[in-house]
PDB file of C-alpha atoms in Angstrom:
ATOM      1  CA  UNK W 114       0.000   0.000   0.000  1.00 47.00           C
ATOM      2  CA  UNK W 115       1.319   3.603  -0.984  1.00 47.00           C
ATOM      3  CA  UNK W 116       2.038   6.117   1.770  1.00 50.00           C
ATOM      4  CA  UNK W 117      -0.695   7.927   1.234  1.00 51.00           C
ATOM      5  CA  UNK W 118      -2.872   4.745   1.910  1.00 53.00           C
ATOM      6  CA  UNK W 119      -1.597   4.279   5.296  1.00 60.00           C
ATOM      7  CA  UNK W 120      -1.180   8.231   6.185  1.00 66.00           C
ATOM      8  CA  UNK W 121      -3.523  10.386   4.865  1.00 75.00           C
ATOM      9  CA  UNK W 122      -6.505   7.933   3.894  1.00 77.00           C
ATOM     10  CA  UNK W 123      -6.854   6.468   7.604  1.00 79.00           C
ATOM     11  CA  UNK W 124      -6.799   9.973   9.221  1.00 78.00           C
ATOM     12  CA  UNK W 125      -9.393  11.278   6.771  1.00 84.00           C
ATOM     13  CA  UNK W 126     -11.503   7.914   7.583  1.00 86.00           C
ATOM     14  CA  UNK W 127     -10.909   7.794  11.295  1.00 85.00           C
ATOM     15  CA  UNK W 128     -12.102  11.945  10.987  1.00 88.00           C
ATOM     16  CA  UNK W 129     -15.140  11.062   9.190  1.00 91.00           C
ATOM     17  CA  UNK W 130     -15.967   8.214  11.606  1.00 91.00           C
ATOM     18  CA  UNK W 131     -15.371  10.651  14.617  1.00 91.00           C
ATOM     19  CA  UNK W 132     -17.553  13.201  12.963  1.00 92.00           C
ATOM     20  CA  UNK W 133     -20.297  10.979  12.740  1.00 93.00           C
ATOM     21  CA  UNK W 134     -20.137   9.780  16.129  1.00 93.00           C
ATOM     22  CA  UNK W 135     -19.820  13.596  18.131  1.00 94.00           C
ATOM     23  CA  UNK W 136     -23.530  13.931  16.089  1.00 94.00           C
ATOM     24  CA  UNK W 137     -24.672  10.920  17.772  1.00 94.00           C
ATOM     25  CA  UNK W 138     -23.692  11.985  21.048  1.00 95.00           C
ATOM     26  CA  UNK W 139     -25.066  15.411  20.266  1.00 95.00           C
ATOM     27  CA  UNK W 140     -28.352  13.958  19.835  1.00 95.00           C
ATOM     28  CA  UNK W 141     -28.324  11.634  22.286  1.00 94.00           C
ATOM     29  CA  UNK W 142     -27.060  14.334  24.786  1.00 95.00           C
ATOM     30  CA  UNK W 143     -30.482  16.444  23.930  1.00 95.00           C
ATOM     31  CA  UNK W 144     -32.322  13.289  24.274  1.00 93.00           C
ATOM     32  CA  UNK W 145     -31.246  12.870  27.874  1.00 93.00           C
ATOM     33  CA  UNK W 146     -31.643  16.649  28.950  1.00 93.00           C
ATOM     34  CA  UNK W 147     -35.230  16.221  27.586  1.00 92.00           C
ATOM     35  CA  UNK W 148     -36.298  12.608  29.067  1.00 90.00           C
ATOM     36  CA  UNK W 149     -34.558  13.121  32.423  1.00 91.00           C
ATOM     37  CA  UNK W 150     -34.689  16.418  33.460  1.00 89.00           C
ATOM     38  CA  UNK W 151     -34.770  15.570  37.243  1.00 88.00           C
ATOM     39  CA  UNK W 152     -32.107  13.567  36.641  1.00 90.00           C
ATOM     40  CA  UNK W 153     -29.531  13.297  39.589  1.00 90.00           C
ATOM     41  CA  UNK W 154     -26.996  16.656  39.360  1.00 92.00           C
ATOM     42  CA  UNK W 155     -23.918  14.751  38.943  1.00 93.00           C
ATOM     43  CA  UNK W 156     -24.986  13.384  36.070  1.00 93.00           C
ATOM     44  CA  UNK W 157     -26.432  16.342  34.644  1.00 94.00           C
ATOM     45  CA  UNK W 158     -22.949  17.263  35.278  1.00 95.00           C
ATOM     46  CA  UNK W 159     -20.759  14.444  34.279  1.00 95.00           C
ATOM     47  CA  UNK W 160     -22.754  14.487  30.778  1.00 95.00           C
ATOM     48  CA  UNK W 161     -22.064  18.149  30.082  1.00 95.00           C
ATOM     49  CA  UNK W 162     -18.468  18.264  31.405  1.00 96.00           C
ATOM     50  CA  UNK W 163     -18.036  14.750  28.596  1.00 96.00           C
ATOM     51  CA  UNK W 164     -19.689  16.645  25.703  1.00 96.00           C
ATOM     52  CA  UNK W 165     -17.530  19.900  26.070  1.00 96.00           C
ATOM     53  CA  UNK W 166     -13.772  17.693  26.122  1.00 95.00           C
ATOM     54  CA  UNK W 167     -15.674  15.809  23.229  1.00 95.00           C
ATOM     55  CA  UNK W 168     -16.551  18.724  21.243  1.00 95.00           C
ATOM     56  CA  UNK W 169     -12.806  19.990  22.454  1.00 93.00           C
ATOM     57  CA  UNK W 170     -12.079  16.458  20.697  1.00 92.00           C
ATOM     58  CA  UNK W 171     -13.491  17.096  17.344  1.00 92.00           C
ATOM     59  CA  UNK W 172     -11.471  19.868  17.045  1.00 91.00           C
ATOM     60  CA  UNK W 173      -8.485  18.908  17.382  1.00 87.00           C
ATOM     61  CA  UNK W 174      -9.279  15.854  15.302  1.00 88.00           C
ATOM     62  CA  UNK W 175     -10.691  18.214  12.382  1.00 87.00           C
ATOM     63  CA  UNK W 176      -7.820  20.637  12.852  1.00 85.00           C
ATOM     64  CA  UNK W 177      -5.359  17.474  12.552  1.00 80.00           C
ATOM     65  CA  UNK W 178      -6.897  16.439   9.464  1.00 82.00           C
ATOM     66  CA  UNK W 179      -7.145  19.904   8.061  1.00 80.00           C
ATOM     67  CA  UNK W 180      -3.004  20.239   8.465  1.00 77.00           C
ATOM     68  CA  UNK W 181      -2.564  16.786   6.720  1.00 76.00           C
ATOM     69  CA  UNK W 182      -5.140  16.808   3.856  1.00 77.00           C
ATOM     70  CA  UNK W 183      -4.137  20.297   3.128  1.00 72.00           C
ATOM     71  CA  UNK W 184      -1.052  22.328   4.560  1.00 65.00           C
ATOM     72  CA  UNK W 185       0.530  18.794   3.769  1.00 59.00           C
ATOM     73  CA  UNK W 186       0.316  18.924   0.598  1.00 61.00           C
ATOM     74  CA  UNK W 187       2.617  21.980   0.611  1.00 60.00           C
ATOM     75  CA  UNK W 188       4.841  19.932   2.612  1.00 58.00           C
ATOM     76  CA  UNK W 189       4.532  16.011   2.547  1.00 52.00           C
ATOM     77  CA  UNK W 190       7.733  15.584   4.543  1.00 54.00           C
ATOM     78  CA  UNK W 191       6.127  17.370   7.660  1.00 53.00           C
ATOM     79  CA  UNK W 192       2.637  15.198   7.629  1.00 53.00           C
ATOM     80  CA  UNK W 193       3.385  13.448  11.132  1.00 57.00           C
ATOM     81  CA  UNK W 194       1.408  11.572  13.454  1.00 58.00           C
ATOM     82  CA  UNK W 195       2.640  13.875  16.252  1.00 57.00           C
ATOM     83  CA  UNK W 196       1.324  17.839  15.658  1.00 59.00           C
ATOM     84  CA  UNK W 197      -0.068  20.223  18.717  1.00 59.00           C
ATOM     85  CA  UNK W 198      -4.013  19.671  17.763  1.00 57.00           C
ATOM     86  CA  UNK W 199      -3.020  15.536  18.068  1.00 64.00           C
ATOM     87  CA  UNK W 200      -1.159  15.894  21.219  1.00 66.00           C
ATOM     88  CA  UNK W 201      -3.878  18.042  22.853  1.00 74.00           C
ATOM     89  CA  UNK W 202      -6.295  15.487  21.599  1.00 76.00           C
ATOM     90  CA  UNK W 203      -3.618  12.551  23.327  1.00 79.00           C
ATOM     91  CA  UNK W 204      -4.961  14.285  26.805  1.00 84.00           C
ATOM     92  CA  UNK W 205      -8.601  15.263  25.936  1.00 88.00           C
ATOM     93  CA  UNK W 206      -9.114  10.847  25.595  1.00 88.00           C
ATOM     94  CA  UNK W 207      -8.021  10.006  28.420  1.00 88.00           C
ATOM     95  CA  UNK W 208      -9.874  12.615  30.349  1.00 92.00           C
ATOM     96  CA  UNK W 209     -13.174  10.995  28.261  1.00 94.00           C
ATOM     97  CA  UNK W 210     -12.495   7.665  29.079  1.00 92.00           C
ATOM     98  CA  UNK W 211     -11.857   8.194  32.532  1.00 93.00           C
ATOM     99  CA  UNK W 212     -15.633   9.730  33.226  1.00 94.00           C
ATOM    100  CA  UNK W 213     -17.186   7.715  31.290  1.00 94.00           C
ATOM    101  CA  UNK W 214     -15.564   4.421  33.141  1.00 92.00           C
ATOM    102  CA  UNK W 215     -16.108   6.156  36.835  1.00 93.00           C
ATOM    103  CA  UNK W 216     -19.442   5.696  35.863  1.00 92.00           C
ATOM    104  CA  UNK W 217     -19.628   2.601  34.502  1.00 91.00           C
ATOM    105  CA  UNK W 218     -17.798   1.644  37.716  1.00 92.00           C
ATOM    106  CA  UNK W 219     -19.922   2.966  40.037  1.00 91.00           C
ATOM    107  CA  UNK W 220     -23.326   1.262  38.507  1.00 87.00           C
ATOM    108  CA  UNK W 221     -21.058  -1.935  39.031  1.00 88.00           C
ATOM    109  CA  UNK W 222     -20.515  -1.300  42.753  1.00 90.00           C
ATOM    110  CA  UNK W 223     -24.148  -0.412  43.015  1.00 87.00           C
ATOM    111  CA  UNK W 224     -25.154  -3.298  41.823  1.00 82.00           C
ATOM    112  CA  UNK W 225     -22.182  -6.006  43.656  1.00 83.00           C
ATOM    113  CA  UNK W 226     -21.503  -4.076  46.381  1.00 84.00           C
ATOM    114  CA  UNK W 227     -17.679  -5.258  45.826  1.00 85.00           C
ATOM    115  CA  UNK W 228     -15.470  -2.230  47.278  1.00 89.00           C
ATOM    116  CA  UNK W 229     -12.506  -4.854  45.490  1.00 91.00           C
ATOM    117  CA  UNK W 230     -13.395  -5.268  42.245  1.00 91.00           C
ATOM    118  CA  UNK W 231     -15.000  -1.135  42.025  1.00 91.00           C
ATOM    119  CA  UNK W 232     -11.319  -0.369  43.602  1.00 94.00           C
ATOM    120  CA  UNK W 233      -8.884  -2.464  41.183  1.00 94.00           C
ATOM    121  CA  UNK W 234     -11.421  -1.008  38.176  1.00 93.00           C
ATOM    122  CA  UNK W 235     -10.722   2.094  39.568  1.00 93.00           C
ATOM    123  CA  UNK W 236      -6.973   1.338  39.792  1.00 94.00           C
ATOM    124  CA  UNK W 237      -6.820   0.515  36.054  1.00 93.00           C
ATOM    125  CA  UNK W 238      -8.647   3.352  34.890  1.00 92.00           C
ATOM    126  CA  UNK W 239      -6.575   6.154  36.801  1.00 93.00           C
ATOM    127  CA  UNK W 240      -3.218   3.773  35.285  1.00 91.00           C
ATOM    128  CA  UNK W 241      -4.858   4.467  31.838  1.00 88.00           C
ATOM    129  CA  UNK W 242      -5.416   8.145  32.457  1.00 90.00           C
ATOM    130  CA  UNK W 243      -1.807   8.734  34.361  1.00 89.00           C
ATOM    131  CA  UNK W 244      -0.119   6.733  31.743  1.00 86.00           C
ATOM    132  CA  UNK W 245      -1.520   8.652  28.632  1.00 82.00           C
ATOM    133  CA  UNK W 246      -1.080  11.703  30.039  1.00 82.00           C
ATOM    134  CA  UNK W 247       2.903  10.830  30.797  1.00 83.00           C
ATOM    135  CA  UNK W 248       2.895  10.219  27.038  1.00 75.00           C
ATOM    136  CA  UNK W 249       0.798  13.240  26.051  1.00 71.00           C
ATOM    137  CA  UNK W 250       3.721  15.289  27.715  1.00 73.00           C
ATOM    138  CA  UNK W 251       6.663  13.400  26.070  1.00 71.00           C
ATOM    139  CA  UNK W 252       5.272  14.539  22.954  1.00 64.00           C
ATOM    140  CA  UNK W 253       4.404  17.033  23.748  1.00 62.00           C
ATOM    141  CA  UNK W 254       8.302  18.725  24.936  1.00 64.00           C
ATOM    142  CA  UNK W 255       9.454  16.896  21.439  1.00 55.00           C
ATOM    143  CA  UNK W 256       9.618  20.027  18.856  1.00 44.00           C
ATOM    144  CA  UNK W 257      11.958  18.222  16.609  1.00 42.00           C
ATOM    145  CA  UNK W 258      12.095  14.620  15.021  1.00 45.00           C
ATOM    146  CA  UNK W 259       8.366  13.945  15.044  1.00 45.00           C
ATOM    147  CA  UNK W 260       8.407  11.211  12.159  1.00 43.00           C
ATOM    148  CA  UNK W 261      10.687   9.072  14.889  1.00 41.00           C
ATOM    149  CA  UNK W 262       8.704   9.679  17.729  1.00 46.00           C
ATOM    150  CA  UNK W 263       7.672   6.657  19.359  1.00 47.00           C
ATOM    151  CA  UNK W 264       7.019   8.592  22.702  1.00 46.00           C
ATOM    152  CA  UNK W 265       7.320   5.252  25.270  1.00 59.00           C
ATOM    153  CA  UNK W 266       5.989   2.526  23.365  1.00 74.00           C
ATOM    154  CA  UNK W 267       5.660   0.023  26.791  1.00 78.00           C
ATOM    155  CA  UNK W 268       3.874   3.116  28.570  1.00 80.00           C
ATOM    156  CA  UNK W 269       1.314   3.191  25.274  1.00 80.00           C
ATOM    157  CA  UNK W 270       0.711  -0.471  25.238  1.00 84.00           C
ATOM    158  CA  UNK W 271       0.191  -0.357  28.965  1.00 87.00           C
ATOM    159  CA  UNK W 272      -2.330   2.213  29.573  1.00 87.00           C
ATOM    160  CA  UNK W 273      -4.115   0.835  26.641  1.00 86.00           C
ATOM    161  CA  UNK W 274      -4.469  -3.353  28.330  1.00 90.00           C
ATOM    162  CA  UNK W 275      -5.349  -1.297  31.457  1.00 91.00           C
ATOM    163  CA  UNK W 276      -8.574   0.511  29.526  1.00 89.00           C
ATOM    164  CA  UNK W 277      -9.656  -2.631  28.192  1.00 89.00           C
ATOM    165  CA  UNK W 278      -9.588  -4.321  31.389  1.00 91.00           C
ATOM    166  CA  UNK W 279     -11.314  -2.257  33.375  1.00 91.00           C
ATOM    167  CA  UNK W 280     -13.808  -2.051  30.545  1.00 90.00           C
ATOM    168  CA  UNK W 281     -14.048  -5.985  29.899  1.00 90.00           C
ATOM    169  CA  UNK W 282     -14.021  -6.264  33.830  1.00 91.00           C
ATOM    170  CA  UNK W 283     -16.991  -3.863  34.649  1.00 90.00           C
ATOM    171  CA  UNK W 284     -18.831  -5.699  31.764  1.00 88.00           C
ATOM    172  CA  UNK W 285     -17.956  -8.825  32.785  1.00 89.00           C
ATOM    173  CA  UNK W 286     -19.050  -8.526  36.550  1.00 88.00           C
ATOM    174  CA  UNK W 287     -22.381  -6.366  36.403  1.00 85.00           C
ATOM    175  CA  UNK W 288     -23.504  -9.578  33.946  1.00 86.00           C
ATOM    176  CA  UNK W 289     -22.295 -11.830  36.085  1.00 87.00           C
ATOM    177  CA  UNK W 290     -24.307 -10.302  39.070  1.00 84.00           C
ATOM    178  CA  UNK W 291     -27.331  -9.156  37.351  1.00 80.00           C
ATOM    179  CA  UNK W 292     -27.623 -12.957  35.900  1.00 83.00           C
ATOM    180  CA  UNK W 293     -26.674 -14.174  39.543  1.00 81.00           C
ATOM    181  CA  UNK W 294     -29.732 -12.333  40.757  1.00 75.00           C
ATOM    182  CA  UNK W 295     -31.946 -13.419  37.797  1.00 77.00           C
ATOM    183  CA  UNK W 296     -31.316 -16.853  39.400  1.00 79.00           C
ATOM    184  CA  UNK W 297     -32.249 -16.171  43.125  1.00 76.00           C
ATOM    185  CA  UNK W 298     -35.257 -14.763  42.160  1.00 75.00           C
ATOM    186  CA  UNK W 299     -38.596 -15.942  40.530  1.00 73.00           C
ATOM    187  CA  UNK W 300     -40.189 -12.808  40.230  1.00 69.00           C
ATOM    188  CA  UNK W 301     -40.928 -12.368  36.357  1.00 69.00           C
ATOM    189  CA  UNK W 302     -40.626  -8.196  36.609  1.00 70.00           C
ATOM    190  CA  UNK W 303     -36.925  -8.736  38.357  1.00 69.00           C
ATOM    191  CA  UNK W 304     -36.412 -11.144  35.358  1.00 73.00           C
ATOM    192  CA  UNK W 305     -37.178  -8.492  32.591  1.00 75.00           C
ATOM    193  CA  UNK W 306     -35.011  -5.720  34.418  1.00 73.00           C
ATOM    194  CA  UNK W 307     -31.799  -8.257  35.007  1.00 73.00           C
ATOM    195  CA  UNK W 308     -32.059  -9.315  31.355  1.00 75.00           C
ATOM    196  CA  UNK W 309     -32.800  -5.149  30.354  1.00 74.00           C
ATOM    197  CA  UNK W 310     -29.801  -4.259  31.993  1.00 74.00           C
ATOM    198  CA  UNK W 311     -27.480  -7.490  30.967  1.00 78.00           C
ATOM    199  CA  UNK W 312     -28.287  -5.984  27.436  1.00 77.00           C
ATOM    200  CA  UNK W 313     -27.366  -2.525  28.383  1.00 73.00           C
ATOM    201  CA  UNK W 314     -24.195  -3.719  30.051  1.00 77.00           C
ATOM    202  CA  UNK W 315     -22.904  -5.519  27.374  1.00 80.00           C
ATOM    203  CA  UNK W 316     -23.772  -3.064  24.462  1.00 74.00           C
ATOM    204  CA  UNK W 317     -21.974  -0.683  25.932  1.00 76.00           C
ATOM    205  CA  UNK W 318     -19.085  -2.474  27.749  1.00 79.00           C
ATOM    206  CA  UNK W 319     -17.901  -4.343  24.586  1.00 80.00           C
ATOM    207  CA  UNK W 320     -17.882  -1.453  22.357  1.00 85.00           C
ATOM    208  CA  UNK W 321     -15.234   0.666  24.325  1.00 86.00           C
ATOM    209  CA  UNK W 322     -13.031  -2.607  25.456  1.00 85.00           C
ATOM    210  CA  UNK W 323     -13.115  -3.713  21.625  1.00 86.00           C
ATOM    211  CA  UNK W 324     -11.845  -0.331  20.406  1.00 86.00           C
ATOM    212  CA  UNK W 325      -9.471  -0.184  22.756  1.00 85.00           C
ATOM    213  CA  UNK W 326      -8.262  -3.372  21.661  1.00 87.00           C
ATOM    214  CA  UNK W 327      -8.106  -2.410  18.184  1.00 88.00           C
ATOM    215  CA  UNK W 328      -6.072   0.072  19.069  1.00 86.00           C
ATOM    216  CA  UNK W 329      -3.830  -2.015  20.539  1.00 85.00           C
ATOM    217  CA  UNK W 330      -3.508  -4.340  17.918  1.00 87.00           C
ATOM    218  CA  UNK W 331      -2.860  -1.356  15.601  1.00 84.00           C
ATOM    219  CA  UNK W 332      -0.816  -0.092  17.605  1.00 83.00           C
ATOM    220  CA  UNK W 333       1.819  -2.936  17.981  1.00 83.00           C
ATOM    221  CA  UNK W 334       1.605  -4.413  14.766  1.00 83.00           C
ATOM    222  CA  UNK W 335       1.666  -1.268  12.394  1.00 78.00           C
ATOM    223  CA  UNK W 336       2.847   1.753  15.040  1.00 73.00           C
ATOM    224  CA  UNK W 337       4.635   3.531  12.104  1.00 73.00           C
ATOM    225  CA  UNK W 338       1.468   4.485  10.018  1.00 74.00           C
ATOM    226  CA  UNK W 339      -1.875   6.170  11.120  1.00 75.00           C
ATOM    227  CA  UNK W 340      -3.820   2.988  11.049  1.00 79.00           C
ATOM    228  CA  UNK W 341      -3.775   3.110  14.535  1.00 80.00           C
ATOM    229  CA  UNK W 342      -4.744   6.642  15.155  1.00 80.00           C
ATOM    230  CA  UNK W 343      -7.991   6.142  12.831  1.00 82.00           C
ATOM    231  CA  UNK W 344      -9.076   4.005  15.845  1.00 85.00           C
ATOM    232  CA  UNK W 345      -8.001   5.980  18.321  1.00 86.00           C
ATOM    233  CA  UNK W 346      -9.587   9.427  17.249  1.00 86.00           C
ATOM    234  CA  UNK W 347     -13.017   7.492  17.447  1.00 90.00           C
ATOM    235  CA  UNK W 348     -12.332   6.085  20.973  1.00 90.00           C
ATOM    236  CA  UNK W 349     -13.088   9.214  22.922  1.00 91.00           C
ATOM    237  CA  UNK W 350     -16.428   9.335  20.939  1.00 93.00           C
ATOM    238  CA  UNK W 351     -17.517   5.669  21.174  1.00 93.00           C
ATOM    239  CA  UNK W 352     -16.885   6.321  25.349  1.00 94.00           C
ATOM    240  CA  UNK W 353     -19.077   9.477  25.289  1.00 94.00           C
ATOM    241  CA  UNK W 354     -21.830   7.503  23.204  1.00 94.00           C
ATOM    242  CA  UNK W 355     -21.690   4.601  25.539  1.00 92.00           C
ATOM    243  CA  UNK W 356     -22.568   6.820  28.677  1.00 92.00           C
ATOM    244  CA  UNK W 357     -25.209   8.642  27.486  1.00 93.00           C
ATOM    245  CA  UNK W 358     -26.527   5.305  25.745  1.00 89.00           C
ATOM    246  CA  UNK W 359     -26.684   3.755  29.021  1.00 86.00           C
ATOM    247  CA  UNK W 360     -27.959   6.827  30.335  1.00 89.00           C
ATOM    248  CA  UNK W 361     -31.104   6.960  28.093  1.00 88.00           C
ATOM    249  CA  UNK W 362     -31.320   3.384  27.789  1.00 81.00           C
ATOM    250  CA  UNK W 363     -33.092   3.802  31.153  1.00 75.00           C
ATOM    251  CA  UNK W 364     -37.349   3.679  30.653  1.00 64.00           C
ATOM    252  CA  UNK W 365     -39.793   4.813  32.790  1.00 49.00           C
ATOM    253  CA  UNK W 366     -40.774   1.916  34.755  1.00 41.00           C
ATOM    254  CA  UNK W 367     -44.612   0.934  35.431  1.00 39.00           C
ATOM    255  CA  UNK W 368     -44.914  -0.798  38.887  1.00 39.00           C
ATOM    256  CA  UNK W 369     -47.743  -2.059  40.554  1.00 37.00           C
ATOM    257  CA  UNK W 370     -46.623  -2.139  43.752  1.00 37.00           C
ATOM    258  CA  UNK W 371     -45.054   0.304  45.711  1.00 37.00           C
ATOM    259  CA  UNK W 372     -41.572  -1.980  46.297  1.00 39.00           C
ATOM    260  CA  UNK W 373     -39.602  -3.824  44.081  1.00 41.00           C
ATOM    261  CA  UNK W 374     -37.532  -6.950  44.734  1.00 36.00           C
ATOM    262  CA  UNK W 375     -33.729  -5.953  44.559  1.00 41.00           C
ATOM    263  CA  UNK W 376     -30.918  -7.275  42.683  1.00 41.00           C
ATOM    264  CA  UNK W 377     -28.412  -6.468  45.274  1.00 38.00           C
ATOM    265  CA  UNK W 378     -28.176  -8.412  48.374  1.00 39.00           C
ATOM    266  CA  UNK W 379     -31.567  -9.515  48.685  1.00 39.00           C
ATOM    267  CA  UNK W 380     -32.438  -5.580  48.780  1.00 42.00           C
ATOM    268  CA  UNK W 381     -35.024  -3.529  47.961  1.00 41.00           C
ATOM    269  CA  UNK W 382     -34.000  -1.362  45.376  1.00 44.00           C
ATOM    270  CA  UNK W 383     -35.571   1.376  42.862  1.00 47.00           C
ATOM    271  CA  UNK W 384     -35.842  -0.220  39.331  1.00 48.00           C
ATOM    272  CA  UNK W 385     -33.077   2.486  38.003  1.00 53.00           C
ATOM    273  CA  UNK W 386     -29.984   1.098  40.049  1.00 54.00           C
ATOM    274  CA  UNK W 387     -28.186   4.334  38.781  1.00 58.00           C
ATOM    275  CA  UNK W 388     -30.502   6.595  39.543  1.00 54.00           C
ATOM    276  CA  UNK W 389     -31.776   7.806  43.345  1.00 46.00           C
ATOM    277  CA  UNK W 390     -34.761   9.836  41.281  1.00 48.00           C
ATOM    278  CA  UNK W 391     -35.705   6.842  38.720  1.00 44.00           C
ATOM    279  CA  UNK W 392     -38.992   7.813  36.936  1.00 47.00           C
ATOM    280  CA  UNK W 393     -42.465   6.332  37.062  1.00 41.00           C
ATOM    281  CA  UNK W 394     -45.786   5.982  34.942  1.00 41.00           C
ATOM    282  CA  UNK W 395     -48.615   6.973  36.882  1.00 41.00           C
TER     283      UNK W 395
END
């Protein structure tokens, strides 16, 4: 493949894919303002503060792809992976991921109760945001020799097993407890939530551990073109679309009676396990 098939063409696809994805979450972000607008604060908050570093995001992304579809073509020798809009955009993903997997994290303790398992999830995801940012910083005090910089490849590889895992591992253990609780029960309403929410869970878990895998793979196997990066510019996006899809995958519930059996601990909990003001048909 020419150099222009494994520069140019997946930055201008990865862009495109990006682009795409920052209008779903812009529609999906007016979707949950609308549906759930007594929605707890810090979710309110956590969804706005996500959109702005993703719109920040798209910028940078656009701005890369501006400088190597067109001030590159001025200059071919300077078109490198490494510019200021990508390194900016090196610490706006990690900052994306890392809210977006706090919450994921936090519906998983709700729902296990497991200070452990929230705590090493937590672990990971602060490794991934620490370790990207170390990286974000090497390039960014590199003003010379971009083509050759590899930044610190076992730092890279790293922080991106440690997002996958704490994404496969949140996925992997509200299933596992939701379908634990499926079992204890006979209730047929506790059924259709624990299956609901098994759905959710692994929608939106696999989607953001698979990219990050794919980056991964890219990464190692083909580091020297911007295969890699195509993936990686839609990985903030696919995070921000998998909160606020698991934010609006939430329905208003209609209960007959006032209580409804938990699946946590034998508790009785609200139908919206991440939510303290769930909604209800009258």
């Amino acid at each position: 493949m020419s150099g222009t098939g494994l520069t140019i063409g997946p930055a201008v696809v990865g862009s495109m894919i990006a682009s795409y994805l920052f209008g779903c979450s812009t529609m999906q972000t007016y979707t949950y303002y609308k549906r759930f607008p007594g929605d707890r604060r810090v979710f309110q908050i956590l969804v706005a503060a996500v959109m702005m570093l993703t719109f920040a995001h798209i910028i940078c992304i656009l701005y890369w792809t501006w400088n190597l579809t067109v001030t590159g073509c001025e200059n071919p020798d300077g078109v490198t992976i490494f510019s200021s809009s990508r390194d900016a955009n090196l610490i706006l993903t990690p900052l994306i991921s890392t809210l977006v997997q706090m919450f994921f994290i936090y519906r998983l303790f709700k729902f296990s109760g497991s200070k452990t398992v929230a705590a090493f999830c937590g672990i990971l995801s602060m490794l991934n945001l620490t370790g990207t940012l170390v990286d974000a910083v090497d390039a960014l005090s590199v003003s010379a020799n971009r083509t050759t910089q590899n930044a610190r490849n076992w730092l890279t590889i790293l922080t991106l097993v440690a997002a996958a895992v704490c994404d496969l591992i949140t996925t992997i253990g509200l299933v596992y407890v939701l379908q634990r609780e499926r079992r204890r029960t006979k209730v047929h309403q506790t059924h259709n939530i624990a299956d609901r929410l098994t759905l959710w869970a692994i929608e939106t878990g696999l989607a953001t551990s698979m990219s990050a895998v794919l980056v991964l793979v890219f990464f190692c196997a083909m580091r020297n073109t911007f295969l890699w990066t195509a993936i990686y510019d839609v990985l903030a996006d696919v995070y921000t679309n998998s909160l606020l899809a698991a934010l609006n995958s939430r329905k208003p519930t209609r209960i007959r009676d006032t209580r409804v059996i938990g699946l946590s601990a034998g508790r009785d909990i609200s139908p919206d396990p991440v939510s303290e003001k769930p909604e209800v048909v009258n």
